[in-house]
Coordinates of C-alpha atoms and ligand atoms in Angstrom, one line a residue:
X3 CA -25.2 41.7 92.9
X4 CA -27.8 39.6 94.5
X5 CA -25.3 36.6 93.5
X6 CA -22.3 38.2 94.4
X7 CA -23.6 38.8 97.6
X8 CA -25.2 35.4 98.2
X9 CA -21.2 34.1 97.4
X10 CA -20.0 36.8 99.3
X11 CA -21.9 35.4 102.7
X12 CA -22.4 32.0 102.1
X13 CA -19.9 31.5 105.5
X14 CA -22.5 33.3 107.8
X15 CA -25.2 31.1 110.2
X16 CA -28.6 31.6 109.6
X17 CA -31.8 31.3 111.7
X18 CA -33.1 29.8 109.0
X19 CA -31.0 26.6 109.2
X20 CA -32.1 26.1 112.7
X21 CA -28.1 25.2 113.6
X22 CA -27.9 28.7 116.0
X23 CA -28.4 27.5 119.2
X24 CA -27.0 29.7 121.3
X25 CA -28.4 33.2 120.5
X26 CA -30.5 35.5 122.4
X27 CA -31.1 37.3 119.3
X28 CA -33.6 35.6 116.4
X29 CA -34.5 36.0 112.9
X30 CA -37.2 39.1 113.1
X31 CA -41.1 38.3 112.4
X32 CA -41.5 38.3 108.9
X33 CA -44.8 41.2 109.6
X34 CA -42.1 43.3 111.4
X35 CA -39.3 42.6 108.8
X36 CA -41.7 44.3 106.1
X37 CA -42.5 47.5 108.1
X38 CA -39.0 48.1 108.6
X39 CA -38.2 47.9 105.1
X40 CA -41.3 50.5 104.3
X41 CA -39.8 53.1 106.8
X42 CA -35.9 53.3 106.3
X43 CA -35.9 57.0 106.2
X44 CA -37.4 58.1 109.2
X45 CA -34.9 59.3 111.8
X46 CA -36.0 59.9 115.6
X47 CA -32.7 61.7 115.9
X48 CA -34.8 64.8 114.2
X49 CA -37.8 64.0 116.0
X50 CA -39.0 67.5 114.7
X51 CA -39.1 66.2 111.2
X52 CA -40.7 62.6 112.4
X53 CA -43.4 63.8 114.7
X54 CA -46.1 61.1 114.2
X55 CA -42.8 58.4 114.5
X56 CA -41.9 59.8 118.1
X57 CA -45.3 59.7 118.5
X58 CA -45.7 56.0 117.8
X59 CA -42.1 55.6 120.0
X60 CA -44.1 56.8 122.9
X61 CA -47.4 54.5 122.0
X62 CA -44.8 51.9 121.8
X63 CA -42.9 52.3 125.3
X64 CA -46.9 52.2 127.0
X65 CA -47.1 49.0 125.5
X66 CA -44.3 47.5 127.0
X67 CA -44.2 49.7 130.3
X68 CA -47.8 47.8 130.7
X69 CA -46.0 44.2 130.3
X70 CA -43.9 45.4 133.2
X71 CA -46.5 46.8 135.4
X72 CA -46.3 50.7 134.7
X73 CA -47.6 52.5 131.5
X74 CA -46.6 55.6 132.9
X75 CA -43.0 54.8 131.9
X76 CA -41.1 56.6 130.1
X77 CA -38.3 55.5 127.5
X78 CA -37.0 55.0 123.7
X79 CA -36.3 52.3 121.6
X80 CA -32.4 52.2 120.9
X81 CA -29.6 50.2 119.7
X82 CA -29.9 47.6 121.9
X83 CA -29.1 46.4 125.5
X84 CA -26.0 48.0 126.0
X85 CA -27.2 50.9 125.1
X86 CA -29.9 50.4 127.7
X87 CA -27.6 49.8 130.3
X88 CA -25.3 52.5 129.5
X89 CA -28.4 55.2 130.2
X90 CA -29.8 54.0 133.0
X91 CA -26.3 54.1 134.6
X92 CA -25.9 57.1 133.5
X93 CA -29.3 58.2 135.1
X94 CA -28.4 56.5 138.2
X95 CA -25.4 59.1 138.0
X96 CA -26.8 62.0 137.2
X97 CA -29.4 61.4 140.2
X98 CA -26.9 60.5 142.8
X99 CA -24.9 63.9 141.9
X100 CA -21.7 62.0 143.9
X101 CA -17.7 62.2 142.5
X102 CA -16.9 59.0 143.2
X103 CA -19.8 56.6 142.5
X104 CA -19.7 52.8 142.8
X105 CA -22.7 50.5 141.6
X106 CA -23.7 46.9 142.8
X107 CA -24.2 44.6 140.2
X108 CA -24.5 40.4 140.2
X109 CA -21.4 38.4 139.2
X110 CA -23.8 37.4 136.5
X111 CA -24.1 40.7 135.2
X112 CA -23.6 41.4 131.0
X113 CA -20.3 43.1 130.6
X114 CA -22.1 46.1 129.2
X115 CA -22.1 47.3 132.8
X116 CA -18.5 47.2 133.0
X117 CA -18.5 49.3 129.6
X118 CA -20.8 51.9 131.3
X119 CA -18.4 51.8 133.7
X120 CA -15.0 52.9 132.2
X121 CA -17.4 55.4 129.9
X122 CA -19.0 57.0 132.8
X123 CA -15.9 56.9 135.2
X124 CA -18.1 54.4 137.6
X125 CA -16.8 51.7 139.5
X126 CA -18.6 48.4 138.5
X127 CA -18.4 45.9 141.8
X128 CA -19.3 42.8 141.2
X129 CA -21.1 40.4 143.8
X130 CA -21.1 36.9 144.4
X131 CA -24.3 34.4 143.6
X132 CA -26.2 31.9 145.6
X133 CA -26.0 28.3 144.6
X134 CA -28.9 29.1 142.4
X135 CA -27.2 31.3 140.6
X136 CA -28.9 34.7 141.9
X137 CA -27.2 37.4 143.3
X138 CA -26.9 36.9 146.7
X139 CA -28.9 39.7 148.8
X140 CA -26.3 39.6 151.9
X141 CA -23.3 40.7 149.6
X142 CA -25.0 43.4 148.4
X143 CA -25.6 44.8 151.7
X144 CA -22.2 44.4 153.0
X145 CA -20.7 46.2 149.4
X146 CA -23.0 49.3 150.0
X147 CA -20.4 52.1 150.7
X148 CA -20.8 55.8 150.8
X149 CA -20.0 56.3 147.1
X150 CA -22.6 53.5 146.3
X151 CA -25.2 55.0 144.1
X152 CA -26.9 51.9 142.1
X153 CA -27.7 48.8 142.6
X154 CA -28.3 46.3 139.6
X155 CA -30.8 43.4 139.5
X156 CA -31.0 41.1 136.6
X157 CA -34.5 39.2 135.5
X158 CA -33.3 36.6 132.6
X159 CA -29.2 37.0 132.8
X160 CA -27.1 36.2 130.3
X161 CA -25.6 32.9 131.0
X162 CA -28.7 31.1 132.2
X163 CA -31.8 32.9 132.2
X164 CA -31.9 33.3 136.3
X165 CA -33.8 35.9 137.6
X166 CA -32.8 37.9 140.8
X167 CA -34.5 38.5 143.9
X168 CA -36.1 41.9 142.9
X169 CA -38.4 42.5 145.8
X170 CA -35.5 42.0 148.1
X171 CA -33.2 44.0 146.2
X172 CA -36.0 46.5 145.9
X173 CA -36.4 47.2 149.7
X174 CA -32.3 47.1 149.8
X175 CA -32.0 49.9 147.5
X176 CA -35.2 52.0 149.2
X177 CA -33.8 51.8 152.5
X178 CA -30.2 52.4 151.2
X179 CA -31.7 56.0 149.2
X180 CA -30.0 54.1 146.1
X181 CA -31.1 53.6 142.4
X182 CA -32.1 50.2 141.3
X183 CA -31.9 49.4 137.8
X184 CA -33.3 45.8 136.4
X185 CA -31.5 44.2 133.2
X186 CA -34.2 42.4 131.7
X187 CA -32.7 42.8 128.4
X188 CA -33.5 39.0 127.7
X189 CA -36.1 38.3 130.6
X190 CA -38.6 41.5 129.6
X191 CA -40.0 39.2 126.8
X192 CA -40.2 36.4 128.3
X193 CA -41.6 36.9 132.1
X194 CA -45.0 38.9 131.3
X195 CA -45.4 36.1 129.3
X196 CA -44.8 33.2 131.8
X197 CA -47.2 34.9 133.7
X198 CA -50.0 34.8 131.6
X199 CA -49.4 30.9 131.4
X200 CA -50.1 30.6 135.1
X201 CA -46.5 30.3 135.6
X202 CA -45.3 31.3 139.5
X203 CA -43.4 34.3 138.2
X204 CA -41.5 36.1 141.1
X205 CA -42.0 40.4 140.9
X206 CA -39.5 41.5 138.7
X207 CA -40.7 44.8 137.1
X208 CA -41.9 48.1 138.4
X209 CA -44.2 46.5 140.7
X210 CA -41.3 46.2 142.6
X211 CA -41.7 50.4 144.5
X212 CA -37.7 50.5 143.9
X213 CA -37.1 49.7 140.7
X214 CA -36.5 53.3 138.3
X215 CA -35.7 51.7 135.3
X216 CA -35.7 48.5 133.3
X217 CA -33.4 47.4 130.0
X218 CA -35.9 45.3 128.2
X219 CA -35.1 44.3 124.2
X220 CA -37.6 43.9 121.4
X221 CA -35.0 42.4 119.2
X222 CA -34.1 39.6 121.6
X223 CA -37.1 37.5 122.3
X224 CA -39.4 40.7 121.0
X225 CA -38.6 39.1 117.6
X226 CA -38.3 42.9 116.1
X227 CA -35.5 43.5 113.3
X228 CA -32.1 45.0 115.2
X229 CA -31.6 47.4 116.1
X230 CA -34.2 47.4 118.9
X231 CA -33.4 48.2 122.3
X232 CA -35.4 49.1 125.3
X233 CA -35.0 51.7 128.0
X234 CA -37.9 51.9 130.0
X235 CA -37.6 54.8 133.2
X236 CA -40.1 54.3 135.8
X237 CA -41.4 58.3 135.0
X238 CA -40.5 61.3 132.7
X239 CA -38.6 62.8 135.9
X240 CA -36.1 60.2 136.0
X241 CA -35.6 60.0 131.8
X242 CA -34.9 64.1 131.6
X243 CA -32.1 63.3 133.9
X244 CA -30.2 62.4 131.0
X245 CA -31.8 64.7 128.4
X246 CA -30.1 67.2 125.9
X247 CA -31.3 69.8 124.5
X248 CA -30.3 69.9 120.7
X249 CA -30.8 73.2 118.4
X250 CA -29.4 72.8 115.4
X251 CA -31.8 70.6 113.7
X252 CA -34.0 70.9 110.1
X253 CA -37.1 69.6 112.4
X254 CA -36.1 72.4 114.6
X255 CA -35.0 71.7 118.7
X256 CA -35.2 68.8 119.9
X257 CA -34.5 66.7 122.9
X258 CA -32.3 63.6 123.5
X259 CA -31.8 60.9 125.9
X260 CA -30.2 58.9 123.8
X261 CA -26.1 58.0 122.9
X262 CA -26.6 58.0 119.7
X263 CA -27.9 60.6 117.7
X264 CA -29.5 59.8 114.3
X265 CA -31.5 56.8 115.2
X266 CA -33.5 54.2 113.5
X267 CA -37.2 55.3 113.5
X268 CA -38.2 51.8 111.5
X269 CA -36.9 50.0 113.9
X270 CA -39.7 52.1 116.1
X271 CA -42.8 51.8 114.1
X272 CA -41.7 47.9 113.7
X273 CA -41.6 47.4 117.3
X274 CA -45.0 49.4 117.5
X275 CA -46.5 47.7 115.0
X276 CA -45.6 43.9 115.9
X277 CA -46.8 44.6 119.6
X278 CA -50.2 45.2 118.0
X279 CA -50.0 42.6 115.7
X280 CA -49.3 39.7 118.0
X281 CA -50.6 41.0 121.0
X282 CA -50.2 39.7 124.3
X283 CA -51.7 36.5 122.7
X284 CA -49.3 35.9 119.9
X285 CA -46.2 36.2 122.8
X286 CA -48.0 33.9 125.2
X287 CA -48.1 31.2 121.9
X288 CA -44.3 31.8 120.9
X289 CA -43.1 31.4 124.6
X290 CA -45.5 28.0 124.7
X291 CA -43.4 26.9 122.3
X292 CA -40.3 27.8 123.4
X293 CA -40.8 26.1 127.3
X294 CA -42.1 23.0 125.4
X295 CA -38.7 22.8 123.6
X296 CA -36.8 24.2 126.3
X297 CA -38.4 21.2 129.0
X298 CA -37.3 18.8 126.1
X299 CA -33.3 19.9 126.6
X300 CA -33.8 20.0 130.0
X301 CA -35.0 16.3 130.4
X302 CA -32.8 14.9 127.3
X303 CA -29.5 16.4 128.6
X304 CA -28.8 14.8 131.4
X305 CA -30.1 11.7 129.8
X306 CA -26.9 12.3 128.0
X307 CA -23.7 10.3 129.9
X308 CA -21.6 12.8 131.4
X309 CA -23.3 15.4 130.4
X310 CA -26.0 17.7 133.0
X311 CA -27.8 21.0 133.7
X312 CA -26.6 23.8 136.0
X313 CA -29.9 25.1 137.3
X314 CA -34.1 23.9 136.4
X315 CA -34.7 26.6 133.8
X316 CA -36.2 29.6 134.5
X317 CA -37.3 30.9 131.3
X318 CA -35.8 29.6 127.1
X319 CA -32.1 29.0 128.4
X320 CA -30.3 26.0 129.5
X321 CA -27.2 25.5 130.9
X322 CA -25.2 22.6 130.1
X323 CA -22.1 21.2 132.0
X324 CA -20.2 18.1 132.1
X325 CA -18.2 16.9 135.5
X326 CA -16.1 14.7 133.4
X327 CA -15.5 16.5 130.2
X328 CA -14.3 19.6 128.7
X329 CA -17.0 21.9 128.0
X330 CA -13.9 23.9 125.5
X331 CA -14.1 20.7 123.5
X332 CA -17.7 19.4 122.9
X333 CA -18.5 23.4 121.7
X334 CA -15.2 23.0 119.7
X335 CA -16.6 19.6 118.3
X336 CA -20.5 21.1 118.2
X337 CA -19.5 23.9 116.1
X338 CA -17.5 21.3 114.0
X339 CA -20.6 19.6 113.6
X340 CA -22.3 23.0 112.0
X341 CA -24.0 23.7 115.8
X342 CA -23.3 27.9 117.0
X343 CA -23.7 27.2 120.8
X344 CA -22.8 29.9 123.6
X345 CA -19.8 29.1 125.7
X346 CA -19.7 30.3 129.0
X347 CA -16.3 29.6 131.6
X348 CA -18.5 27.2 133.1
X349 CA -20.8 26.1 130.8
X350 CA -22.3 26.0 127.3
X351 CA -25.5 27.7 127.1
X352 CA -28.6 27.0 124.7
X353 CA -31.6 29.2 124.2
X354 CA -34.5 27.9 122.7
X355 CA -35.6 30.9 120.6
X356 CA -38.6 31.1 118.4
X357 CA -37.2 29.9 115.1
X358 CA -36.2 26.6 116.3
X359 CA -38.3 23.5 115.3
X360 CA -38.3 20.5 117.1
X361 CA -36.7 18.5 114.8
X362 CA -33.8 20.4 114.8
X363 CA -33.8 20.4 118.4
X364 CA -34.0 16.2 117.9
X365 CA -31.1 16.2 115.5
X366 CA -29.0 18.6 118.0
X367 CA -29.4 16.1 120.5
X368 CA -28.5 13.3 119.1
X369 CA -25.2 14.9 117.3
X370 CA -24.8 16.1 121.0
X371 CA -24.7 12.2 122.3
X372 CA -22.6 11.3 119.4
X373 CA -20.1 14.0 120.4
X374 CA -20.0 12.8 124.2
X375 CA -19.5 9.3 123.0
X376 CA -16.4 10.6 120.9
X377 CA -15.4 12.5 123.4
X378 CA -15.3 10.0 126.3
X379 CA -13.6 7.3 124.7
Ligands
LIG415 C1 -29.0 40.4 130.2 C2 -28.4 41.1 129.0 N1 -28.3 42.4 129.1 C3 -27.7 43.1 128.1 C4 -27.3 42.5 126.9 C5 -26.7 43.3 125.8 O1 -27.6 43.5 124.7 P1 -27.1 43.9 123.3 O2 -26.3 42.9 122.8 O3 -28.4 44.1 122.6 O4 -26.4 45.2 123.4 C6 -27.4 41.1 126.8 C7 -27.0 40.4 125.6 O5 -27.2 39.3 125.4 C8 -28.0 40.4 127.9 O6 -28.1 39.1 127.8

């Protein structure tokens, strides 16, 4: 079987070859990788039966609600981003207690909001960015409508790392009575980090009085094994808006705030058990690394003729554009090459993610040049 199966997905990228480029996910730390193998039958859908696990779930959420400035949150580990997005939404809703409902979100925003959306019968308006690529604080204000009952903020978005103004969009949403939810899906592992470097990080977490909940991933650049989502609310008030009771159960009744159901409880105690294991240390090292590399594309890419970047990074992501080229066609000849780069309408995008090495880095750099040559002939 093990060669069948080796056959069987010899088409697939790996981490391991260093040639993704353009994921916000990564190949999971090999210490979290071996507790998630150890635990595959606990199940935090029966919580009753996996006390100690829910326990450890809790433990886990004070951890990172303490990376974002408040270990009185309250949360779960779940399937992933989306998923995150999807609750808080759905908390906005159930706070608001309004038939029609609208929420604000940034034209940058992940299209999981516009799948909470149609789910949750919400209308999803999107506003306009700032020439830095931030959601522009004005727009929201003027989109604010009696059905309005969210507004979304976004630290680390998808397309290029950027994060929002979110003290500003903070004191918009307190004066406005609103819910303001942060997608820091990507930016909630990277930030806390930056921080600790001595970086001039902007307030993007529940310092900010506003903010009632933050998406925040472990299995992006938390290096845990998928599926490892974050939901963090700012208390236990604003999670039991969206909790069920559930009383069929072996472990007896339980409670859910959750979409899904049966749920992973190794991806749990791995999450728990890397955030003790690397500590706030072992993250400040990892993003180290990543900047370094990240500073390198930055400065070699525009190096590059024809080629530049849409914005100074922010955090492991960088945009890159061309004024005289088709973006379509040096991914198209990238991925020829064996490179898995993010396109974007307006750009390709590159993360620098753990696993990379700086060789690789060199090598995609220079097939990057040779592919601009080619291209501009
Ligand atoms: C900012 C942001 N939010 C949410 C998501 C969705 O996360 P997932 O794919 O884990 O559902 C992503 C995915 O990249 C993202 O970049």
């Amino acid at each position: 079987m093990a060669r069948e199966l080796s056959l069987r997905l010899k088409e697939d990228f790996t981490y391991k070859s260093g040639r993704i480029i353009g994921s916000m996910c990564s190949e999971p730390h090999p210490f979290a990788k071996k507790i998630f193998a150890n635990y595959l039958e606990k199940n935090l859908g029966d919580s009753g039966l996996f006390p100690a696990t829910a326990e450890l779930e809790k433990e886990a959420i004070k951890m990172i609600g303490s990376l974002l400035s408040n270990d009185k949150a309250s949360g779960h580990i779940i399937t992933g981003g989306t998923e995150a997005n999807i609750l808080a939404l759905w908390a906005a809703r159930k706070s608001a207690r309004k038939e029609r409902c609208q929420v604000i979100v940034p034209a940058s925003a992940h299209c999981s909001f516009d799948k909470a959306g149609e789910l949750l019968g919400i209308k999803i308006i999107r506003v306009k960015l700032d020439n830095k690529f931030q959601v522009d604080t004005k727009a929201v204000i003027d989109a604010i409508t009696p059905s309005t009952i969210a507004v979304v903020g976004i630290a680390g978005t998808t397309g290029l790392g950027v994060v929002d103004p979110i003290v500003e969009l903070s004191e918009i949403a307190l004066d406005a009575g609103l819910y303001l939810h942060i997608d820091a899906a990507f930016g909630g592992f990277v930030l806390p980090f930056l921080r600790d470097m001595g970086n001039d990080v902007p307030v993007f977490d529940f310092e900010a009085p506003g903010v009632c909940s933050i998406t925040v991933d472990p299995h992006k650049m938390g290096l845990a094994p998928i599926p490892a989502g974050g939901i963090l609310f700012r208390d236990e008030k604003v999670r039991e808006l969206i909790s069920w009771n559930i009383s069929y159960l072996a472990g007896g009744e339980a409670k859910h705030a959750t979409i899904v159901g049966t749920r992973s409880g190794a991806s749990i105690i791995a999450v728990w058990s890397l955030l003790k294991h690397l500590g706030r240390e072992g993250y400040d090292r990892i993003i180290k690394r990543c900047m370094h590399l990240t500073w390198k594309l930055a400065d070699e890419i525009p190096r590059i003729r024809g080629l530049e970047i849409m914005t100074k990074p922010t955090m492991n992501v960088v945009g890159l554009t061309s004024h005289t080229l088709d973006i379509k066609q040096i991914a198209h000849e990238l991925r020829l090459e064996g490179w898995a780069v993010a396109l974007f309408p307006r750009h390709i995008r590159i993360v620098a993610m753990p696993y990379m090495q700086e060789k690789r880095v060199d090598e995609f750099l220079e097939d990057l040049k040779s592919v601009v040559h080619k291209l501009g002939q």
